[in-house]
Coordinates of C-alpha atoms in Angstrom, one line a residue:
M165 CA 95.3 20.4 60.2
A166 CA 92.7 20.0 57.4
W167 CA 95.5 18.8 55.1
L168 CA 96.7 16.3 57.7
H169 CA 93.1 14.9 58.0
R170 CA 92.9 14.5 54.2
H171 CA 96.3 12.8 53.8
P172 CA 96.8 10.2 56.6
L173 CA 99.8 8.5 55.0
A174 CA 101.6 11.9 54.6
A175 CA 100.6 12.7 58.2
F176 CA 102.1 9.4 59.4
S177 CA 105.3 10.0 57.5
L178 CA 105.6 13.6 58.8
L179 CA 104.9 12.2 62.3
G180 CA 107.9 9.9 62.0
L181 CA 110.2 12.5 60.6
S182 CA 109.2 15.1 63.3
F183 CA 109.8 12.4 66.0
L184 CA 113.3 11.8 64.7
L185 CA 114.1 15.5 64.5
F186 CA 112.8 16.1 68.0
G187 CA 114.8 13.2 69.3
A188 CA 118.0 14.3 67.5
G189 CA 117.5 17.9 68.7
T190 CA 117.1 17.1 72.3
V191 CA 119.6 14.2 72.9
N192 CA 122.4 16.2 74.4
L193 CA 120.8 19.6 74.6
A194 CA 120.4 19.7 78.4
L195 CA 123.9 18.5 79.0
L196 CA 125.4 20.9 76.6
L197 CA 123.5 23.8 78.0
Q198 CA 124.6 22.9 81.5
L199 CA 128.2 22.7 80.4
N200 CA 128.0 26.0 78.6
L201 CA 126.5 27.8 81.6
K202 CA 129.2 26.2 83.8
L203 CA 131.9 27.6 81.5
W204 CA 130.3 31.0 81.8
L205 CA 130.3 30.8 85.6
D206 CA 133.9 29.6 85.7
V207 CA 135.5 31.8 83.2
G208 CA 133.1 34.8 82.8
W209 CA 133.0 37.1 79.8
L210 CA 136.3 35.6 78.6
A211 CA 134.3 32.6 77.6
A212 CA 132.0 34.8 75.4
M213 CA 135.1 36.0 73.5
D214 CA 136.2 32.4 72.9
G215 CA 132.8 31.4 71.3
A216 CA 130.6 30.4 74.3
L217 CA 128.1 33.2 73.4
R218 CA 127.8 31.8 69.9
Q219 CA 127.5 28.3 71.2
L220 CA 124.8 29.4 73.6
G221 CA 122.8 31.0 70.8
E222 CA 123.2 27.8 68.7
L223 CA 122.0 25.7 71.6
L224 CA 118.9 27.9 72.1
L225 CA 118.2 27.8 68.4
S226 CA 118.5 24.0 68.5
G227 CA 116.0 24.0 71.4
Y228 CA 113.5 26.0 69.5
A229 CA 113.9 23.8 66.4
A230 CA 113.3 20.7 68.5
M231 CA 110.2 22.4 70.0
A232 CA 108.9 23.1 66.5
A233 CA 109.4 19.5 65.6
Y234 CA 107.5 18.5 68.7
I235 CA 104.5 20.7 67.7
V236 CA 104.4 19.2 64.3
F237 CA 104.5 15.7 65.9
K238 CA 101.6 16.6 68.2
C239 CA 99.5 18.0 65.3
C240 CA 100.1 14.8 63.2
E241 CA 99.3 12.6 66.2
K242 CA 96.0 14.5 66.8
A243 CA 95.0 14.2 63.2
L244 CA 95.7 10.5 63.0
V245 CA 94.1 9.7 66.4
E246 CA 90.9 11.6 65.4
R247 CA 90.8 9.8 62.1
L248 CA 91.3 6.3 63.7
T249 CA 88.7 6.9 66.5
R250 CA 85.9 8.7 64.7
Q251 CA 82.5 7.1 64.9
K252 CA 80.6 6.4 61.7

């Protein structure tokens, strides 16, 4: 956080990048998870043998990556808002 406070332009750039990564990571995540779970319910363990288990793992990993990007976004936002609203 201290680095973000000292480098506002870098914090702004990182804010934009993390926003894009979060958006890209969550666009179809809920829909794909729903379809994956529906496949599991319809087919059962045969779906796991056909790659549904790997796909579920990849979807969960994508969700955690999107969450990490959101945390970076919020840290940058906090640093920039504090810098812009501080009283002199």
